[in-house]
């Protein structure tokens, strides 16, 4: 695998995503993969923005519902309208924890948050949910005995089936107090053509970046035991849109569930 000039294994999904939304915290291997995807799969250019906009709308809904502490699992790199900025615009003292396994993402968030008392970023992996739930910096800010907003936006697609992403979601659902919310988006294969599937497999084999698209039934199962907010599990741009938007790619589903 190609190494970037900073000595990190490249490419990385968080930095590919950063490039895709117009960020600058990415390196040549990340840009190469993104451009390959853009050229071969037109939906790939739109997906990061669909996801980012869904996240912000879901976050505003959680705030409207009175949630006042948040964990962003698989946060990626900072961009415009980060979770703590949206949250602290409404509730300045509400704690926010960012979690990612990419050291570059964590360092950038830590730099951004150095003067923000109610937010932090930790390096941990969604494949080890207990490592997140029991992380001392997480438990210092987040009280799982009170309602919490857990964000998992386009993170499960970076886990293979063998890594059991369903168990990650279950661990957070089990740990959440009644009144908590799960805001989740994930890539679906329900509209993937055989040719698109072939291209995706080639990109994965060539670059080593895992992207797993899953059936709607799996994504729906992530909300088991939760009450889905209207309009339910839908294509991400159609979840409570706040402005006109282009037709959805049909590759990203999103929803918000409340623990009763």
PDB file of C-alpha atoms in Angstrom:
ATOM      1  CA  UNK A   1       0.000   0.000   0.000  1.00  0.00           C
ATOM      2  CA  UNK A   2       1.219   3.482  -0.868  1.00  0.00           C
ATOM      3  CA  UNK A   3       2.452   5.607   2.023  1.00  0.00           C
ATOM      4  CA  UNK A   4       1.823   9.324   2.173  1.00  0.00           C
ATOM      5  CA  UNK A   5       4.598  11.823   2.940  1.00  0.00           C
ATOM      6  CA  UNK A   6       3.563  11.954   6.591  1.00  0.00           C
ATOM      7  CA  UNK A   7       4.391   8.305   7.044  1.00  0.00           C
ATOM      8  CA  UNK A   8       0.788   7.189   7.479  1.00  0.00           C
ATOM      9  CA  UNK A   9      -0.687   4.202   5.713  1.00  0.00           C
ATOM     10  CA  UNK A  10      -2.757   5.614   2.886  1.00  0.00           C
ATOM     11  CA  UNK A  11      -5.378   6.013   1.720  1.00  0.00           C
ATOM     12  CA  UNK A  12      -7.830   6.423   4.614  1.00  0.00           C
ATOM     13  CA  UNK A  13     -11.624   6.580   4.437  1.00  0.00           C
ATOM     14  CA  UNK A  14     -11.864   9.695   6.633  1.00  0.00           C
ATOM     15  CA  UNK A  15      -9.457  11.620   4.390  1.00  0.00           C
ATOM     16  CA  UNK A  16     -11.173  10.402   1.205  1.00  0.00           C
ATOM     17  CA  UNK A  17     -14.426  11.703   2.677  1.00  0.00           C
ATOM     18  CA  UNK A  18     -12.734  14.996   3.564  1.00  0.00           C
ATOM     19  CA  UNK A  19     -11.601  15.478  -0.034  1.00  0.00           C
ATOM     20  CA  UNK A  20     -15.091  14.570  -1.268  1.00  0.00           C
ATOM     21  CA  UNK A  21     -16.696  17.419   0.686  1.00  0.00           C
ATOM     22  CA  UNK A  22     -14.083  19.952  -0.351  1.00  0.00           C
ATOM     23  CA  UNK A  23     -11.747  19.638   2.635  1.00  0.00           C
ATOM     24  CA  UNK A  24      -7.997  20.155   2.617  1.00  0.00           C
ATOM     25  CA  UNK A  25      -6.874  17.600   5.207  1.00  0.00           C
ATOM     26  CA  UNK A  26      -6.084  14.823   2.742  1.00  0.00           C
ATOM     27  CA  UNK A  27      -3.106  13.452   0.852  1.00  0.00           C
ATOM     28  CA  UNK A  28      -2.389  12.248  -2.662  1.00  0.00           C
ATOM     29  CA  UNK A  29      -3.409   8.594  -2.062  1.00  0.00           C
ATOM     30  CA  UNK A  30      -6.754   9.759  -0.662  1.00  0.00           C
ATOM     31  CA  UNK A  31      -7.412  12.074  -3.600  1.00  0.00           C
ATOM     32  CA  UNK A  32      -6.476   9.369  -6.082  1.00  0.00           C
ATOM     33  CA  UNK A  33      -9.047   6.952  -4.663  1.00  0.00           C
ATOM     34  CA  UNK A  34     -11.761   9.613  -4.537  1.00  0.00           C
ATOM     35  CA  UNK A  35     -11.153  10.641  -8.136  1.00  0.00           C
ATOM     36  CA  UNK A  36     -11.221   7.014  -9.282  1.00  0.00           C
ATOM     37  CA  UNK A  37     -14.596   6.605  -7.574  1.00  0.00           C
ATOM     38  CA  UNK A  38     -15.965   9.865  -8.995  1.00  0.00           C
ATOM     39  CA  UNK A  39     -14.988   8.826 -12.509  1.00  0.00           C
ATOM     40  CA  UNK A  40     -16.418   5.312 -12.272  1.00  0.00           C
ATOM     41  CA  UNK A  41     -19.432   5.809  -9.997  1.00  0.00           C
ATOM     42  CA  UNK A  42     -21.215   9.161 -10.383  1.00  0.00           C
ATOM     43  CA  UNK A  43     -23.135   8.664  -7.115  1.00  0.00           C
ATOM     44  CA  UNK A  44     -19.845   8.669  -5.196  1.00  0.00           C
ATOM     45  CA  UNK A  45     -19.439  12.411  -5.689  1.00  0.00           C
ATOM     46  CA  UNK A  46     -22.857  13.147  -4.144  1.00  0.00           C
ATOM     47  CA  UNK A  47     -22.882  10.658  -1.259  1.00  0.00           C
ATOM     48  CA  UNK A  48     -20.632  12.562   1.174  1.00  0.00           C
ATOM     49  CA  UNK A  49     -22.795  15.673   0.898  1.00  0.00           C
ATOM     50  CA  UNK A  50     -25.986  13.637   1.271  1.00  0.00           C
ATOM     51  CA  UNK A  51     -24.550  12.160   4.445  1.00  0.00           C
ATOM     52  CA  UNK A  52     -23.257  15.436   5.882  1.00  0.00           C
ATOM     53  CA  UNK A  53     -26.562  17.207   5.345  1.00  0.00           C
ATOM     54  CA  UNK A  54     -28.523  14.314   6.852  1.00  0.00           C
ATOM     55  CA  UNK A  55     -26.285  14.389   9.918  1.00  0.00           C
ATOM     56  CA  UNK A  56     -26.905  18.077  10.522  1.00  0.00           C
ATOM     57  CA  UNK A  57     -30.686  17.775  10.091  1.00  0.00           C
ATOM     58  CA  UNK A  58     -30.813  14.759  12.405  1.00  0.00           C
ATOM     59  CA  UNK A  59     -28.680  16.605  14.949  1.00  0.00           C
ATOM     60  CA  UNK A  60     -31.035  19.600  14.941  1.00  0.00           C
ATOM     61  CA  UNK A  61     -33.950  17.209  15.485  1.00  0.00           C
ATOM     62  CA  UNK A  62     -32.195  15.678  18.498  1.00  0.00           C
ATOM     63  CA  UNK A  63     -31.605  19.128  19.934  1.00  0.00           C
ATOM     64  CA  UNK A  64     -35.257  20.043  19.386  1.00  0.00           C
ATOM     65  CA  UNK A  65     -36.171  16.873  21.283  1.00  0.00           C
ATOM     66  CA  UNK A  66     -34.114  17.989  24.277  1.00  0.00           C
ATOM     67  CA  UNK A  67     -31.037  15.757  23.888  1.00  0.00           C
ATOM     68  CA  UNK A  68     -28.066  17.476  25.502  1.00  0.00           C
ATOM     69  CA  UNK A  69     -25.091  15.083  25.155  1.00  0.00           C
ATOM     70  CA  UNK A  70     -23.709  13.508  22.016  1.00  0.00           C
ATOM     71  CA  UNK A  71     -21.275  10.858  20.781  1.00  0.00           C
ATOM     72  CA  UNK A  72     -20.237  10.974  17.124  1.00  0.00           C
ATOM     73  CA  UNK A  73     -18.900   7.510  16.213  1.00  0.00           C
ATOM     74  CA  UNK A  74     -16.688   7.513  13.126  1.00  0.00           C
ATOM     75  CA  UNK A  75     -16.616  11.297  12.988  1.00  0.00           C
ATOM     76  CA  UNK A  76     -14.041  11.603  10.216  1.00  0.00           C
ATOM     77  CA  UNK A  77     -12.212  14.896   9.780  1.00  0.00           C
ATOM     78  CA  UNK A  78     -13.653  18.294  10.776  1.00  0.00           C
ATOM     79  CA  UNK A  79     -15.571  20.205   8.134  1.00  0.00           C
ATOM     80  CA  UNK A  80     -18.169  22.942   8.032  1.00  0.00           C
ATOM     81  CA  UNK A  81     -20.941  22.639  10.580  1.00  0.00           C
ATOM     82  CA  UNK A  82     -19.292  20.133  12.899  1.00  0.00           C
ATOM     83  CA  UNK A  83     -21.381  18.449  15.597  1.00  0.00           C
ATOM     84  CA  UNK A  84     -20.111  20.572  18.479  1.00  0.00           C
ATOM     85  CA  UNK A  85     -20.683  23.770  16.525  1.00  0.00           C
ATOM     86  CA  UNK A  86     -24.300  22.880  15.784  1.00  0.00           C
ATOM     87  CA  UNK A  87     -24.860  21.664  19.359  1.00  0.00           C
ATOM     88  CA  UNK A  88     -23.187  24.584  21.109  1.00  0.00           C
ATOM     89  CA  UNK A  89     -25.139  27.043  18.996  1.00  0.00           C
ATOM     90  CA  UNK A  90     -28.195  25.776  20.911  1.00  0.00           C
ATOM     91  CA  UNK A  91     -26.750  24.411  24.162  1.00  0.00           C
ATOM     92  CA  UNK A  92     -23.247  25.817  24.840  1.00  0.00           C
ATOM     93  CA  UNK A  93     -22.514  23.463  27.737  1.00  0.00           C
ATOM     94  CA  UNK A  94     -23.742  20.233  26.109  1.00  0.00           C
ATOM     95  CA  UNK A  95     -20.908  17.659  26.002  1.00  0.00           C
ATOM     96  CA  UNK A  96     -19.815  16.264  22.642  1.00  0.00           C
ATOM     97  CA  UNK A  97     -17.379  13.394  22.081  1.00  0.00           C
ATOM     98  CA  UNK A  98     -15.911  12.643  18.671  1.00  0.00           C
ATOM     99  CA  UNK A  99     -14.632   9.111  18.037  1.00  0.00           C
ATOM    100  CA  UNK A 100     -12.516   7.861  15.153  1.00  0.00           C
ATOM    101  CA  UNK A 101      -9.777   5.293  14.577  1.00  0.00           C
ATOM    102  CA  UNK A 102      -7.871   7.572  12.184  1.00  0.00           C
ATOM    103  CA  UNK A 103      -5.149   9.381  14.165  1.00  0.00           C
ATOM    104  CA  UNK A 104      -5.145  12.268  11.687  1.00  0.00           C
ATOM    105  CA  UNK A 105      -8.866  12.888  12.257  1.00  0.00           C
ATOM    106  CA  UNK A 106      -8.461  12.774  16.023  1.00  0.00           C
ATOM    107  CA  UNK A 107      -5.482  15.152  16.044  1.00  0.00           C
ATOM    108  CA  UNK A 108      -7.321  17.666  13.876  1.00  0.00           C
ATOM    109  CA  UNK A 109     -10.361  17.595  16.147  1.00  0.00           C
ATOM    110  CA  UNK A 110      -8.205  17.887  19.256  1.00  0.00           C
ATOM    111  CA  UNK A 111      -6.550  20.954  17.776  1.00  0.00           C
ATOM    112  CA  UNK A 112      -9.935  22.441  16.907  1.00  0.00           C
ATOM    113  CA  UNK A 113     -11.298  21.718  20.387  1.00  0.00           C
ATOM    114  CA  UNK A 114      -8.334  22.847  22.498  1.00  0.00           C
ATOM    115  CA  UNK A 115     -10.312  25.772  23.932  1.00  0.00           C
ATOM    116  CA  UNK A 116     -13.746  24.091  23.905  1.00  0.00           C
ATOM    117  CA  UNK A 117     -14.477  22.867  27.417  1.00  0.00           C
ATOM    118  CA  UNK A 118     -17.485  20.693  26.613  1.00  0.00           C
ATOM    119  CA  UNK A 119     -16.048  18.621  23.744  1.00  0.00           C
ATOM    120  CA  UNK A 120     -13.221  16.195  23.074  1.00  0.00           C
ATOM    121  CA  UNK A 121     -11.993  13.707  20.489  1.00  0.00           C
ATOM    122  CA  UNK A 122     -10.717  10.210  21.239  1.00  0.00           C
ATOM    123  CA  UNK A 123      -9.049   7.586  19.139  1.00  0.00           C
ATOM    124  CA  UNK A 124     -11.089   4.391  19.316  1.00  0.00           C
ATOM    125  CA  UNK A 125     -12.634   1.919  16.900  1.00  0.00           C
ATOM    126  CA  UNK A 126     -16.269   1.173  16.102  1.00  0.00           C
ATOM    127  CA  UNK A 127     -15.252  -2.486  15.897  1.00  0.00           C
ATOM    128  CA  UNK A 128     -14.715  -2.329  19.667  1.00  0.00           C
ATOM    129  CA  UNK A 129     -17.830  -0.600  21.014  1.00  0.00           C
ATOM    130  CA  UNK A 130     -17.019  -1.420  24.638  1.00  0.00           C
ATOM    131  CA  UNK A 131     -13.678   0.294  24.173  1.00  0.00           C
ATOM    132  CA  UNK A 132     -15.620   3.436  23.278  1.00  0.00           C
ATOM    133  CA  UNK A 133     -18.326   3.100  25.926  1.00  0.00           C
ATOM    134  CA  UNK A 134     -15.749   2.552  28.692  1.00  0.00           C
ATOM    135  CA  UNK A 135     -13.111   4.982  27.430  1.00  0.00           C
ATOM    136  CA  UNK A 136     -12.217   7.301  30.349  1.00  0.00           C
ATOM    137  CA  UNK A 137     -12.447  10.450  28.236  1.00  0.00           C
ATOM    138  CA  UNK A 138     -15.884   9.363  27.007  1.00  0.00           C
ATOM    139  CA  UNK A 139     -17.243   8.542  30.455  1.00  0.00           C
ATOM    140  CA  UNK A 140     -15.805  11.762  31.848  1.00  0.00           C
ATOM    141  CA  UNK A 141     -18.133  13.779  29.603  1.00  0.00           C
ATOM    142  CA  UNK A 142     -21.006  11.416  28.766  1.00  0.00           C
ATOM    143  CA  UNK A 143     -23.452  10.065  31.343  1.00  0.00           C
ATOM    144  CA  UNK A 144     -25.089   7.021  29.766  1.00  0.00           C
ATOM    145  CA  UNK A 145     -27.662   7.000  32.559  1.00  0.00           C
ATOM    146  CA  UNK A 146     -29.173  10.093  30.917  1.00  0.00           C
ATOM    147  CA  UNK A 147     -30.488  10.473  27.346  1.00  0.00           C
ATOM    148  CA  UNK A 148     -27.678  10.651  24.813  1.00  0.00           C
ATOM    149  CA  UNK A 149     -27.594  11.223  21.083  1.00  0.00           C
ATOM    150  CA  UNK A 150     -25.430   8.663  19.286  1.00  0.00           C
ATOM    151  CA  UNK A 151     -24.473   9.493  15.699  1.00  0.00           C
ATOM    152  CA  UNK A 152     -23.381   6.714  13.352  1.00  0.00           C
ATOM    153  CA  UNK A 153     -23.388   8.411   9.973  1.00  0.00           C
ATOM    154  CA  UNK A 154     -21.977   6.300   7.130  1.00  0.00           C
ATOM    155  CA  UNK A 155     -19.596   4.505   9.488  1.00  0.00           C
ATOM    156  CA  UNK A 156     -20.890   0.910   9.362  1.00  0.00           C
ATOM    157  CA  UNK A 157     -20.102   0.718   5.658  1.00  0.00           C
ATOM    158  CA  UNK A 158     -16.411   0.712   6.610  1.00  0.00           C
ATOM    159  CA  UNK A 159     -16.867  -2.517   8.585  1.00  0.00           C
ATOM    160  CA  UNK A 160     -16.946  -5.914   6.906  1.00  0.00           C
ATOM    161  CA  UNK A 161     -19.696  -8.432   7.618  1.00  0.00           C
ATOM    162  CA  UNK A 162     -17.126 -10.513   9.510  1.00  0.00           C
ATOM    163  CA  UNK A 163     -16.578  -7.550  11.853  1.00  0.00           C
ATOM    164  CA  UNK A 164     -20.275  -7.757  12.798  1.00  0.00           C
ATOM    165  CA  UNK A 165     -21.424  -4.132  12.557  1.00  0.00           C
ATOM    166  CA  UNK A 166     -24.773  -5.157  14.022  1.00  0.00           C
ATOM    167  CA  UNK A 167     -23.087  -5.960  17.329  1.00  0.00           C
ATOM    168  CA  UNK A 168     -21.606  -2.449  17.419  1.00  0.00           C
ATOM    169  CA  UNK A 169     -25.050  -0.899  17.090  1.00  0.00           C
ATOM    170  CA  UNK A 170     -26.535  -3.279  19.674  1.00  0.00           C
ATOM    171  CA  UNK A 171     -23.843  -2.359  22.197  1.00  0.00           C
ATOM    172  CA  UNK A 172     -24.744   1.320  21.956  1.00  0.00           C
ATOM    173  CA  UNK A 173     -28.487   0.619  21.982  1.00  0.00           C
ATOM    174  CA  UNK A 174     -28.070  -1.441  25.139  1.00  0.00           C
ATOM    175  CA  UNK A 175     -25.966   1.237  26.829  1.00  0.00           C
ATOM    176  CA  UNK A 176     -28.310   4.119  25.983  1.00  0.00           C
ATOM    177  CA  UNK A 177     -30.774   5.331  28.620  1.00  0.00           C
ATOM    178  CA  UNK A 178     -34.489   5.658  27.781  1.00  0.00           C
ATOM    179  CA  UNK A 179     -35.095   8.823  25.801  1.00  0.00           C
ATOM    180  CA  UNK A 180     -31.788   8.464  23.949  1.00  0.00           C
ATOM    181  CA  UNK A 181     -31.637   8.716  20.170  1.00  0.00           C
ATOM    182  CA  UNK A 182     -29.673   6.890  17.496  1.00  0.00           C
ATOM    183  CA  UNK A 183     -29.123   8.834  14.265  1.00  0.00           C
ATOM    184  CA  UNK A 184     -27.794   6.401  11.672  1.00  0.00           C
ATOM    185  CA  UNK A 185     -27.122   6.435   7.961  1.00  0.00           C
ATOM    186  CA  UNK A 186     -25.626   3.632   5.931  1.00  0.00           C
ATOM    187  CA  UNK A 187     -24.970   2.632   2.343  1.00  0.00           C
ATOM    188  CA  UNK A 188     -27.545   0.319   0.791  1.00  0.00           C
ATOM    189  CA  UNK A 189     -27.131  -2.084  -2.099  1.00  0.00           C
ATOM    190  CA  UNK A 190     -30.804  -2.080  -3.070  1.00  0.00           C
ATOM    191  CA  UNK A 191     -30.205   0.002  -6.225  1.00  0.00           C
ATOM    192  CA  UNK A 192     -26.688  -1.230  -7.024  1.00  0.00           C
ATOM    193  CA  UNK A 193     -26.382  -2.578 -10.565  1.00  0.00           C
ATOM    194  CA  UNK A 194     -24.131  -5.564 -11.353  1.00  0.00           C
ATOM    195  CA  UNK A 195     -21.750  -3.238 -13.210  1.00  0.00           C
ATOM    196  CA  UNK A 196     -21.565  -0.826 -10.261  1.00  0.00           C
ATOM    197  CA  UNK A 197     -20.942  -3.761  -7.950  1.00  0.00           C
ATOM    198  CA  UNK A 198     -18.083  -4.920 -10.157  1.00  0.00           C
ATOM    199  CA  UNK A 199     -16.525  -1.442 -10.198  1.00  0.00           C
ATOM    200  CA  UNK A 200     -16.838  -1.140  -6.415  1.00  0.00           C
ATOM    201  CA  UNK A 201     -15.101  -4.504  -5.939  1.00  0.00           C
ATOM    202  CA  UNK A 202     -12.278  -3.426  -8.260  1.00  0.00           C
ATOM    203  CA  UNK A 203     -11.777  -0.171  -6.349  1.00  0.00           C
ATOM    204  CA  UNK A 204     -11.651  -2.049  -3.046  1.00  0.00           C
ATOM    205  CA  UNK A 205      -9.174  -4.614  -4.353  1.00  0.00           C
ATOM    206  CA  UNK A 206      -6.984  -1.928  -5.907  1.00  0.00           C
ATOM    207  CA  UNK A 207      -6.937   0.496  -2.979  1.00  0.00           C
ATOM    208  CA  UNK A 208      -7.706  -1.532   0.134  1.00  0.00           C
ATOM    209  CA  UNK A 209     -10.451   0.822   1.378  1.00  0.00           C
ATOM    210  CA  UNK A 210     -13.473  -1.136   2.565  1.00  0.00           C
ATOM    211  CA  UNK A 211     -16.898   0.059   1.413  1.00  0.00           C
ATOM    212  CA  UNK A 212     -19.743  -2.339   2.209  1.00  0.00           C
ATOM    213  CA  UNK A 213     -23.240  -1.717   0.875  1.00  0.00           C
ATOM    214  CA  UNK A 214     -25.950  -3.635   2.730  1.00  0.00           C
ATOM    215  CA  UNK A 215     -29.616  -4.551   2.299  1.00  0.00           C
ATOM    216  CA  UNK A 216     -32.305  -2.253   3.623  1.00  0.00           C
ATOM    217  CA  UNK A 217     -33.342  -5.036   6.004  1.00  0.00           C
ATOM    218  CA  UNK A 218     -29.986  -4.888   7.788  1.00  0.00           C
ATOM    219  CA  UNK A 219     -30.092  -1.117   8.150  1.00  0.00           C
ATOM    220  CA  UNK A 220     -33.657  -1.347   9.470  1.00  0.00           C
ATOM    221  CA  UNK A 221     -32.502  -3.941  12.018  1.00  0.00           C
ATOM    222  CA  UNK A 222     -30.143  -1.342  13.514  1.00  0.00           C
ATOM    223  CA  UNK A 223     -33.249   0.386  14.904  1.00  0.00           C
ATOM    224  CA  UNK A 224     -34.640  -2.748  16.549  1.00  0.00           C
ATOM    225  CA  UNK A 225     -36.314  -1.820  19.831  1.00  0.00           C
ATOM    226  CA  UNK A 226     -36.310   1.882  18.948  1.00  0.00           C
ATOM    227  CA  UNK A 227     -39.174   4.111  17.853  1.00  0.00           C
ATOM    228  CA  UNK A 228     -38.410   5.537  14.421  1.00  0.00           C
ATOM    229  CA  UNK A 229     -39.095   9.238  14.000  1.00  0.00           C
ATOM    230  CA  UNK A 230     -41.095  10.235  10.939  1.00  0.00           C
ATOM    231  CA  UNK A 231     -40.604   9.682   8.039  1.00  0.00           C
ATOM    232  CA  UNK A 232     -38.890   6.445   9.112  1.00  0.00           C
ATOM    233  CA  UNK A 233     -35.963   4.882   7.264  1.00  0.00           C
ATOM    234  CA  UNK A 234     -35.688   6.697   3.932  1.00  0.00           C
ATOM    235  CA  UNK A 235     -33.105   7.886   1.442  1.00  0.00           C
ATOM    236  CA  UNK A 236     -30.998  10.393   3.340  1.00  0.00           C
ATOM    237  CA  UNK A 237     -31.972  13.540   1.360  1.00  0.00           C
ATOM    238  CA  UNK A 238     -35.653  12.707   1.945  1.00  0.00           C
ATOM    239  CA  UNK A 239     -35.291  12.664   5.749  1.00  0.00           C
ATOM    240  CA  UNK A 240     -36.958  15.908   6.831  1.00  0.00           C
ATOM    241  CA  UNK A 241     -35.461  18.043   4.036  1.00  0.00           C
ATOM    242  CA  UNK A 242     -35.178  21.711   4.916  1.00  0.00           C
ATOM    243  CA  UNK A 243     -34.700  22.920   1.346  1.00  0.00           C
ATOM    244  CA  UNK A 244     -35.146  21.655  -2.227  1.00  0.00           C
ATOM    245  CA  UNK A 245     -32.526  19.092  -3.205  1.00  0.00           C
ATOM    246  CA  UNK A 246     -31.390  17.038  -6.148  1.00  0.00           C
ATOM    247  CA  UNK A 247     -32.889  13.557  -6.492  1.00  0.00           C
ATOM    248  CA  UNK A 248     -31.387  11.128  -4.006  1.00  0.00           C
ATOM    249  CA  UNK A 249     -28.635   8.836  -5.220  1.00  0.00           C
ATOM    250  CA  UNK A 250     -30.561   5.914  -3.738  1.00  0.00           C
ATOM    251  CA  UNK A 251     -27.353   4.650  -2.128  1.00  0.00           C
ATOM    252  CA  UNK A 252     -27.727   6.134   1.356  1.00  0.00           C
ATOM    253  CA  UNK A 253     -30.501   5.399   3.852  1.00  0.00           C
ATOM    254  CA  UNK A 254     -30.979   7.354   7.058  1.00  0.00           C
ATOM    255  CA  UNK A 255     -33.206   7.423  10.099  1.00  0.00           C
ATOM    256  CA  UNK A 256     -33.456   8.425  13.747  1.00  0.00           C
ATOM    257  CA  UNK A 257     -34.677   6.083  16.466  1.00  0.00           C
ATOM    258  CA  UNK A 258     -35.720   6.850  20.060  1.00  0.00           C
ATOM    259  CA  UNK A 259     -35.217   4.389  22.894  1.00  0.00           C
ATOM    260  CA  UNK A 260     -38.544   4.161  24.718  1.00  0.00           C
TER     261      UNK A 260
END
